[in-house]
mmCIF file of C-alpha atoms and ligand atoms in Angstrom:
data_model
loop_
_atom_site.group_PDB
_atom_site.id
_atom_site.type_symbol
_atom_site.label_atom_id
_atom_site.label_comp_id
_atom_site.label_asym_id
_atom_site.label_seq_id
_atom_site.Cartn_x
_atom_site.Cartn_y
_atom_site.Cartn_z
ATOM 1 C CA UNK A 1 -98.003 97.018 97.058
ATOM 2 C CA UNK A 2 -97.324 96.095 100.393
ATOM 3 C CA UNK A 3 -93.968 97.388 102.044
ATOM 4 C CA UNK A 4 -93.294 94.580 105.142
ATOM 5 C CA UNK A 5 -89.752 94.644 107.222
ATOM 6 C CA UNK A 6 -91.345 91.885 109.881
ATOM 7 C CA UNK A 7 -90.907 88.214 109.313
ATOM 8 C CA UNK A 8 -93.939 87.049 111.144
ATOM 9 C CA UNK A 9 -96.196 89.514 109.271
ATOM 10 C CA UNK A 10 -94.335 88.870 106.142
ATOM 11 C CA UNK A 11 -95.438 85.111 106.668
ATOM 12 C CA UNK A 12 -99.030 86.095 107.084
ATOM 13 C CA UNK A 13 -98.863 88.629 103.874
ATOM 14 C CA UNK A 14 -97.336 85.566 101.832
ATOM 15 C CA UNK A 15 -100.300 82.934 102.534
ATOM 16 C CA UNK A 16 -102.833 85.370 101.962
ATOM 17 C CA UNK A 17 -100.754 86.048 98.549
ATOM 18 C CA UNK A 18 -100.638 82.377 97.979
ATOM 19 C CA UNK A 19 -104.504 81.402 98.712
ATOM 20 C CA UNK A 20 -106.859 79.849 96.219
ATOM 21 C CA UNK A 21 -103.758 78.122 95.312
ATOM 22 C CA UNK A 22 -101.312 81.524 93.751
ATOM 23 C CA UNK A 23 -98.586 81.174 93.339
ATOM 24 C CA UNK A 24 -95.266 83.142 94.269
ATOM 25 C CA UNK A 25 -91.972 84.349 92.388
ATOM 26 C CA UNK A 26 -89.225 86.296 94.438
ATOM 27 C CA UNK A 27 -86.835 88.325 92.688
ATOM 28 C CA UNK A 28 -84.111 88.898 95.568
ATOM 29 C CA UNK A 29 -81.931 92.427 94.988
ATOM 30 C CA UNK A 30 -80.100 95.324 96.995
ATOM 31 C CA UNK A 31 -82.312 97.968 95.862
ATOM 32 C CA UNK A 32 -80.651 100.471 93.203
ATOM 33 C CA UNK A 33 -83.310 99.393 90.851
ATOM 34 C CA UNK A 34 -82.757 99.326 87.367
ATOM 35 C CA UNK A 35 -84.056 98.076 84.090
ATOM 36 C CA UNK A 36 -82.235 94.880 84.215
ATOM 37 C CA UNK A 37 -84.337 94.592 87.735
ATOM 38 C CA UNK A 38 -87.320 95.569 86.480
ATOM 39 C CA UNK A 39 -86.775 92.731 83.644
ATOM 40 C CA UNK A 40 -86.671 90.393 86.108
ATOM 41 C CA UNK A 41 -89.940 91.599 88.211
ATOM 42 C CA UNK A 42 -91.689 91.569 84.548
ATOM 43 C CA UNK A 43 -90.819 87.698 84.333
ATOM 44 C CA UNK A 44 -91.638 87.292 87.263
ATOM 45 C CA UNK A 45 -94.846 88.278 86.805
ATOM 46 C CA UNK A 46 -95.064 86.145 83.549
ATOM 47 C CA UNK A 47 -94.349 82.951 85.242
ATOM 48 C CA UNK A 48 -96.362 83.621 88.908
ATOM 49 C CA UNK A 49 -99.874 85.138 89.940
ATOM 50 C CA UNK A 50 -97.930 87.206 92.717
ATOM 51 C CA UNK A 51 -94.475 88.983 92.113
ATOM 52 C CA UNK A 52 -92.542 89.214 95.898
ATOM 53 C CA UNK A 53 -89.538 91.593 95.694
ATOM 54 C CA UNK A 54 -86.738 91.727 98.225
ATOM 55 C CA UNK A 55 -84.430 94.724 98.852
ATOM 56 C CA UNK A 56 -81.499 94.215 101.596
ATOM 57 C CA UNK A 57 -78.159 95.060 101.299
ATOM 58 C CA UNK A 58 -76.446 92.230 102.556
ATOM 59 C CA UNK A 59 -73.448 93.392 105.042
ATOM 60 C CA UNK A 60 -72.119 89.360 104.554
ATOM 61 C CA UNK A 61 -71.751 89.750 101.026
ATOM 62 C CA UNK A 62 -69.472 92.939 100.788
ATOM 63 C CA UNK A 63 -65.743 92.372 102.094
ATOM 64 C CA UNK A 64 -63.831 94.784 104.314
ATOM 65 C CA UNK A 65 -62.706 97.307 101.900
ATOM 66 C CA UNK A 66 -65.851 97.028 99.691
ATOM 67 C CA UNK A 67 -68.399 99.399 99.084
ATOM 68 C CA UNK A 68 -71.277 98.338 101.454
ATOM 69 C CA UNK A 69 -71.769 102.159 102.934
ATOM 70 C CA UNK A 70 -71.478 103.591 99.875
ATOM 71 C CA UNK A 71 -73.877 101.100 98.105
ATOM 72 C CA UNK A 72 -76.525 103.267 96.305
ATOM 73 C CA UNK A 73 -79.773 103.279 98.638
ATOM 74 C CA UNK A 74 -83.204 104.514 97.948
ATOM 75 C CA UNK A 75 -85.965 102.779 98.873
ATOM 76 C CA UNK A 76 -88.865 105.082 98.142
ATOM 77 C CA UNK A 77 -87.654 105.901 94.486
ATOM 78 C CA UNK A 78 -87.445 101.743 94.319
ATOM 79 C CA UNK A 79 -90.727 101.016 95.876
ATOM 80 C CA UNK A 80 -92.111 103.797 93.386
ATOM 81 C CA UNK A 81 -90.588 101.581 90.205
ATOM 82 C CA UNK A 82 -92.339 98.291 92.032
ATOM 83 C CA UNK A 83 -95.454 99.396 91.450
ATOM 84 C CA UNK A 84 -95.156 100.405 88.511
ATOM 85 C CA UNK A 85 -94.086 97.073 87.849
ATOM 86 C CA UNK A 86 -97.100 95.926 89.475
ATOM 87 C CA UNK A 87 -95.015 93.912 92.485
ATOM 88 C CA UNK A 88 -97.613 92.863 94.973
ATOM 89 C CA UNK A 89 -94.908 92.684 98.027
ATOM 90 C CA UNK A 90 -91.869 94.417 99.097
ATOM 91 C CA UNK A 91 -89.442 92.382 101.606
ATOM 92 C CA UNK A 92 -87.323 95.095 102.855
ATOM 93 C CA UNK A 93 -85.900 93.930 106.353
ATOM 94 C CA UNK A 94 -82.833 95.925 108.353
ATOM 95 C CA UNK A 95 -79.784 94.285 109.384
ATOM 96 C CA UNK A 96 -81.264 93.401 112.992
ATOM 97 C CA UNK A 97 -84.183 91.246 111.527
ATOM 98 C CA UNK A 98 -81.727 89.602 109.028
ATOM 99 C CA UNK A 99 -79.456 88.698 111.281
ATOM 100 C CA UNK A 100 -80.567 88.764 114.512
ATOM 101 C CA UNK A 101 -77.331 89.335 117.756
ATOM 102 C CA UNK A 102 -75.951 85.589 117.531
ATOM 103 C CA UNK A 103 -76.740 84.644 113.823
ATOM 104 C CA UNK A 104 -73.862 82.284 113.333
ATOM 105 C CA UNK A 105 -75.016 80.273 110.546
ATOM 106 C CA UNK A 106 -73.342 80.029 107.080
ATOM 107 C CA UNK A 107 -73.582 78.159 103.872
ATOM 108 C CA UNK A 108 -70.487 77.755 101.209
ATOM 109 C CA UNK A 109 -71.261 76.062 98.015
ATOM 110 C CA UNK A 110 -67.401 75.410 98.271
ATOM 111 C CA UNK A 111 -66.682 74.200 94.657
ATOM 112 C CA UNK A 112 -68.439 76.519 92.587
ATOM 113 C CA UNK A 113 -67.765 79.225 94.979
ATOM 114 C CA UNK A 114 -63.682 79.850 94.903
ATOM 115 C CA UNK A 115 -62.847 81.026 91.525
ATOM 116 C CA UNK A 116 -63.424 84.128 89.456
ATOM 117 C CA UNK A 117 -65.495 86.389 91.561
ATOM 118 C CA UNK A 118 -64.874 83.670 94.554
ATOM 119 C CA UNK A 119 -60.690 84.163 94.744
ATOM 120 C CA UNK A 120 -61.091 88.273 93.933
ATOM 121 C CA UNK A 121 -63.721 88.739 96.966
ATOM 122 C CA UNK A 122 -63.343 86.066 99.673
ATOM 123 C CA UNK A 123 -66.163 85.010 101.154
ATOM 124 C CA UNK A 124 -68.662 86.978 98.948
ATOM 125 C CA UNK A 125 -70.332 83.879 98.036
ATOM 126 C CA UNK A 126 -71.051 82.146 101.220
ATOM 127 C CA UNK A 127 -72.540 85.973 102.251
ATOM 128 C CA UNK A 128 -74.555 85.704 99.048
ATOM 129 C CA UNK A 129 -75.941 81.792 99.320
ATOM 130 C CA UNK A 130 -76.833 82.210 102.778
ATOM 131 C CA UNK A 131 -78.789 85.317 102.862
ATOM 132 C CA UNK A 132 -80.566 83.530 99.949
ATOM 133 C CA UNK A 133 -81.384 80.446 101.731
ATOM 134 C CA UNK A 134 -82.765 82.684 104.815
ATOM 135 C CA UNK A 135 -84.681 85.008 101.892
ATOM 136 C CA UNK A 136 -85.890 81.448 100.797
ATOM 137 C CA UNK A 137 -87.117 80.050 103.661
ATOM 138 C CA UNK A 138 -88.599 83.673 104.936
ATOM 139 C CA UNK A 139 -90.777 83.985 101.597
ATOM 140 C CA UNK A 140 -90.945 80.535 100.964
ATOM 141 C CA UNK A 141 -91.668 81.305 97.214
ATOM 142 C CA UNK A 142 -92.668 78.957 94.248
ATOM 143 C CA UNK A 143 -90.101 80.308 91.762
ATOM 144 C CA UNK A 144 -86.653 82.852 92.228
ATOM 145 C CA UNK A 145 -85.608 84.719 89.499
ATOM 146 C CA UNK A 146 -81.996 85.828 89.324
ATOM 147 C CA UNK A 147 -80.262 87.989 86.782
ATOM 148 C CA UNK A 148 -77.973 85.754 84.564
ATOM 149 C CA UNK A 149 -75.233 88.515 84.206
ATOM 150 C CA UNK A 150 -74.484 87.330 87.780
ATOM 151 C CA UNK A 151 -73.896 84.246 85.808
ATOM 152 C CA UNK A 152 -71.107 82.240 89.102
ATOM 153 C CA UNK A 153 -74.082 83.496 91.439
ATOM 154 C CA UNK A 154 -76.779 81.807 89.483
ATOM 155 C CA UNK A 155 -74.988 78.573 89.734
ATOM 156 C CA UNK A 156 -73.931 78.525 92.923
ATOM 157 C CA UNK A 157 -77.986 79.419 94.114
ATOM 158 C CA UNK A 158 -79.064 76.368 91.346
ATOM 159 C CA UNK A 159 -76.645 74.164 93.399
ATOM 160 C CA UNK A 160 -77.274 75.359 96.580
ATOM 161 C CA UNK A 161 -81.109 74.654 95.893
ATOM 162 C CA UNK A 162 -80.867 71.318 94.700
ATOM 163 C CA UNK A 163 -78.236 70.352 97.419
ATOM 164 C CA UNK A 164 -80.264 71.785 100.270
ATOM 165 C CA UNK A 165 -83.443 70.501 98.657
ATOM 166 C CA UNK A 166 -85.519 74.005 98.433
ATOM 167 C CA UNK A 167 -88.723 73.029 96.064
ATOM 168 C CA UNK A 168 -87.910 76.216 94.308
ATOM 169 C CA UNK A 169 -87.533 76.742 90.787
ATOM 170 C CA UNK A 170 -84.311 78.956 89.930
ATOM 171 C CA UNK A 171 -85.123 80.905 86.476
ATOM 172 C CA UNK A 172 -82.266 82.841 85.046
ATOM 173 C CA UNK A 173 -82.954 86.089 83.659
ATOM 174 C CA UNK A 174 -81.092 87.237 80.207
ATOM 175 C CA UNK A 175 -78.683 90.402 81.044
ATOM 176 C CA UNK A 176 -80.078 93.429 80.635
ATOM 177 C CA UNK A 177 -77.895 95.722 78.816
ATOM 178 C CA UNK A 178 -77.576 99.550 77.771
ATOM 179 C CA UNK A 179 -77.852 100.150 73.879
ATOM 180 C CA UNK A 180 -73.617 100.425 73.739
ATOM 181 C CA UNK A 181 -73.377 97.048 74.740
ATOM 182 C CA UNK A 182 -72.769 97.506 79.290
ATOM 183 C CA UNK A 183 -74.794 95.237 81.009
ATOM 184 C CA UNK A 184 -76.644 97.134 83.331
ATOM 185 C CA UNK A 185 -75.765 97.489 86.816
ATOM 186 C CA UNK A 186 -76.155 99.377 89.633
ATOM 187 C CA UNK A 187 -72.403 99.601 90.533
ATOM 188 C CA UNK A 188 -72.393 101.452 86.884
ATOM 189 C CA UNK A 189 -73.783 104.282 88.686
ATOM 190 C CA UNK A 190 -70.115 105.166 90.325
ATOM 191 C CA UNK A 191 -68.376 105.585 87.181
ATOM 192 C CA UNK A 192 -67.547 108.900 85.689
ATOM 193 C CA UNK A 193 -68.318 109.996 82.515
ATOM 194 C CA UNK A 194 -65.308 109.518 81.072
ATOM 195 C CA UNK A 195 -65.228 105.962 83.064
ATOM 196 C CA UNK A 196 -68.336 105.568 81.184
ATOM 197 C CA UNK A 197 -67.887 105.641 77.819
ATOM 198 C CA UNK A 198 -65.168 103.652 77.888
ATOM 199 C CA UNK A 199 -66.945 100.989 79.738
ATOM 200 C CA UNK A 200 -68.560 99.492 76.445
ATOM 201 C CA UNK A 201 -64.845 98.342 75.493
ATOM 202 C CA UNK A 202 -65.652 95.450 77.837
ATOM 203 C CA UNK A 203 -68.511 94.092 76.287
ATOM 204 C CA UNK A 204 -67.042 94.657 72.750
ATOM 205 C CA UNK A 205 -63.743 92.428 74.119
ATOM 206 C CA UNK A 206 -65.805 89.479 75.348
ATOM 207 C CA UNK A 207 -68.136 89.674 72.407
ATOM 208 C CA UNK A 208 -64.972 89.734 70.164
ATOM 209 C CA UNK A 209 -63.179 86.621 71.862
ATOM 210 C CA UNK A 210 -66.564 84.575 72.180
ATOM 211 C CA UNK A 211 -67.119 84.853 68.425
ATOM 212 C CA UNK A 212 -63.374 83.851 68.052
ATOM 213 C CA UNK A 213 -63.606 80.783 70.552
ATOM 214 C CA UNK A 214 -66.887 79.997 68.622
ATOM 215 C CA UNK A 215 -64.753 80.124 65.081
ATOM 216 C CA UNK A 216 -62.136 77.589 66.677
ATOM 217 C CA UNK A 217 -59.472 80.037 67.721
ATOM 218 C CA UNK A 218 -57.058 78.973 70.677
ATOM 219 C CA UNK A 219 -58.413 79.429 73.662
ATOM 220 C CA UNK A 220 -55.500 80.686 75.768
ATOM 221 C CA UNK A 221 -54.629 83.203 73.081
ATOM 222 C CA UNK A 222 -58.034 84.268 72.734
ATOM 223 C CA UNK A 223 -58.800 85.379 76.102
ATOM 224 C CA UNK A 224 -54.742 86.985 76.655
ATOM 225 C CA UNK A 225 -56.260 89.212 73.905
ATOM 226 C CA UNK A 226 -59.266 90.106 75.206
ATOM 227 C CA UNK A 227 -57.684 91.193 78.748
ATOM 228 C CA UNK A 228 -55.543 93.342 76.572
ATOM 229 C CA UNK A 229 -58.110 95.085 75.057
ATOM 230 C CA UNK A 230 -59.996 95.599 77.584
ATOM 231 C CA UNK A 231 -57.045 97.456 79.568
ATOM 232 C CA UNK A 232 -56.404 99.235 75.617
ATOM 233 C CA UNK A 233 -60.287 100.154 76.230
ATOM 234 C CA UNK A 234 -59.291 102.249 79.282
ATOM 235 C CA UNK A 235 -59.784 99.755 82.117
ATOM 236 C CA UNK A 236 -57.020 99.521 84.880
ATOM 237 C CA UNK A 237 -57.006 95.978 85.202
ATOM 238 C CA UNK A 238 -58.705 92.767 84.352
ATOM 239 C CA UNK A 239 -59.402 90.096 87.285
ATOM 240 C CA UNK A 240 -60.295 87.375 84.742
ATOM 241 C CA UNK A 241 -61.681 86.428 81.730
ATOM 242 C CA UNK A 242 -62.216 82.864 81.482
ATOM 243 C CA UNK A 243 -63.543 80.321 79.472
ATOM 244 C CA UNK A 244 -65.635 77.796 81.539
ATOM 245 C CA UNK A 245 -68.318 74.766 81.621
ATOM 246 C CA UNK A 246 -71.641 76.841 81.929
ATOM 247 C CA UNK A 247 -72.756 74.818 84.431
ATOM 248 C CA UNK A 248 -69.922 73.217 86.358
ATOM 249 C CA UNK A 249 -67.647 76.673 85.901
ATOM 250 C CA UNK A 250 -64.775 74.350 85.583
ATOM 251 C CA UNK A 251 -62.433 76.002 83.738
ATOM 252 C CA UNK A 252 -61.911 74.995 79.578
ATOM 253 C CA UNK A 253 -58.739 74.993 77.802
ATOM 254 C CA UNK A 254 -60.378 74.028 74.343
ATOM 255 C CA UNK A 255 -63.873 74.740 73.451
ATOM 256 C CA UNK A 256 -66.879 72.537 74.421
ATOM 257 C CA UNK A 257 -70.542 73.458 75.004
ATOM 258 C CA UNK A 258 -72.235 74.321 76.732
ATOM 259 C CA UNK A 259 -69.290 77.153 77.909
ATOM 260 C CA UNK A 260 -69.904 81.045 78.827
ATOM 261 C CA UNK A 261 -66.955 83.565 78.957
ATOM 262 C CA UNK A 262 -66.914 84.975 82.529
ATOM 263 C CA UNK A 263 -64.892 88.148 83.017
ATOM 264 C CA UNK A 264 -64.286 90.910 86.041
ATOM 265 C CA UNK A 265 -62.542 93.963 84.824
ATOM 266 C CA UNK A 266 -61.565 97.267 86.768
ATOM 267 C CA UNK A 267 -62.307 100.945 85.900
ATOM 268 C CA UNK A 268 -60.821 103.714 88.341
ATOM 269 C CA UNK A 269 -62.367 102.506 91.736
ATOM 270 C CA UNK A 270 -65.486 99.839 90.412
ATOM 271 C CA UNK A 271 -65.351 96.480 89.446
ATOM 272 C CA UNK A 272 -67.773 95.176 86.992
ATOM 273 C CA UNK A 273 -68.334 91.947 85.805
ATOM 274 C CA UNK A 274 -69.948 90.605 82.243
ATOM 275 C CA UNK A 275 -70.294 86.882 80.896
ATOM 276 C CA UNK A 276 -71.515 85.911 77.122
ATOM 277 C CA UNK A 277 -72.454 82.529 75.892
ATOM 278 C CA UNK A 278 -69.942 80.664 73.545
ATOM 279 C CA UNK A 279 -71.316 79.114 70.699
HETATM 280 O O1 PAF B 301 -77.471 89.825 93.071
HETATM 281 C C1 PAF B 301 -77.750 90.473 94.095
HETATM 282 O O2 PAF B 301 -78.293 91.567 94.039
HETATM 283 C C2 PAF B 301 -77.423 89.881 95.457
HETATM 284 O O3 PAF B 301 -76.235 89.150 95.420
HETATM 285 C C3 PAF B 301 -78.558 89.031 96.048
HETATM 286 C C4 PAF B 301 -78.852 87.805 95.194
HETATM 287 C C5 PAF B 301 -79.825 89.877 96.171
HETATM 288 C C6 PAF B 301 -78.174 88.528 97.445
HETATM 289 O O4 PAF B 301 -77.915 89.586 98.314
#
């Protein structure tokens, strides 16, 4: 596997990947690998000749009081799990080559982009579409695979695609998750034990109020239930859990496919997120 932090020889390592007519799936991340990752470099293998990882921790992304120093790095254990995998190229570029003195370009998919996640971490999304586009247009891929437990990010890159006219396909990935039920994550790795094992009380809360939604229970009581147990599961606080159009996020009051429960929930200092399909 190749390990390239150059865009120019990055270019060249891409058409040589892509000769003879190969083709190309990225599968963007911030390093921390982990299962749900490696799921993701595994499809991406299935549906391209050439797997292309990226690993940059994007500063844009993180807001001020956020954890972008503390953000779990290591690139050597990562690379080792890549080629494994068999990845044939790492895209690991530093801040600099990212976002060279002057950079002072930005996309916002404004609509999609200013609930949920969107109102708890301003400007997280416009960081996340834009370093995408620039990842884009760097590896100039056939496919990008995204995890779906980032389920707001998924559809604000699937917008930001179509409305910016990338000829990329955007696969979603199924979440990966731990055998109690916690989607994996590498933000999982700050919580303490005890943080832990309470964590599954989140899953077990959405799962609970998805059936329920599913079996025609009110919607509004449903998910003022669920935030309750999740805080009776040992989380401080919930930041949402909301029942919304899968595609357009726009919030439901009453059931209607296609709909996914999106919630962000708080344990001691980290913030996770989950989502679930309704129905
Ligand atoms: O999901 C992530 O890991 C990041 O938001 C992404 C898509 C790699 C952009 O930095």
């Amino acid at each position: 596997m190749q390990i390239i932090r150059d865009i120019a020889m990055l270019h060249r390592a891409v058409t040589a990947l892509k000769q003879g007519g190969k083709s190309v799936a990225l599968v963007p991340t911030m390093g921390s690998l982990h299962d749900g990752h490696l799921s993701l470099v595994r499809m991406a293998k299935r549906v391209a000749d050439h797997a292309v990882v990226s690993i940059f921790v994007n500063p844009t992304q993180f807001g001020p009081n956020e954890d972008f120093e503390a953000y779990p790095r290591d690139e050597a254990r990562d690379a080792a799990l890549l080629v494994e995998e068999g990845a044939s190229l790492l895209w690991a570029p530093d801040v600099a080559t990212m976002y060279p003195g002057g950079h002072n370009t930005h996309i916002e998919v404004a609509e999609l982009g200013a609930d949920y996640c969107g109102a708890a971490r301003p400007g997280h999304f416009d960081g996340v579409a834009t370093v995408v586009a620039k990842l884009f247009n760097q590896v100039r891929p056939d496919v990008a695979i995204f995890g779906e437990k980032d389920w707001q990010q998924l559809a604000i890159i699937r917008r930001m695609a179509r409305d910016l006219d990338f000829a990329i396909d955007i696969l979603g990935a199924p979440i990966a998750r731990d055998s109690d039920g916690l989607a994996m994550s590498s933000r999982n790795a700050y919580l303490s034990d005890a943080q832990r094992a309470a964590a599954p009380a989140f899953p077990a809360a959405l799962n609970a109020a998805a059936q329920a939604i599913a079996g025609g229970a009110d919607v509004t009581e449903t998910l003022v239930r669920a935030e309750a147990a999740i805080v009776a599961g040992g989380f401080d606080s919930v930041d949402y859990v909301a029942l919304a159009d899968a595609d357009s996020l726009e919030r439901l009051r009453a059931f209607r496919a296609p709909a996914r429960l999106l919630a962000a929930a708080r344990i001691g200092k980290t913030r996770l997120i989950d989502n679930l399909a309704v129905g």
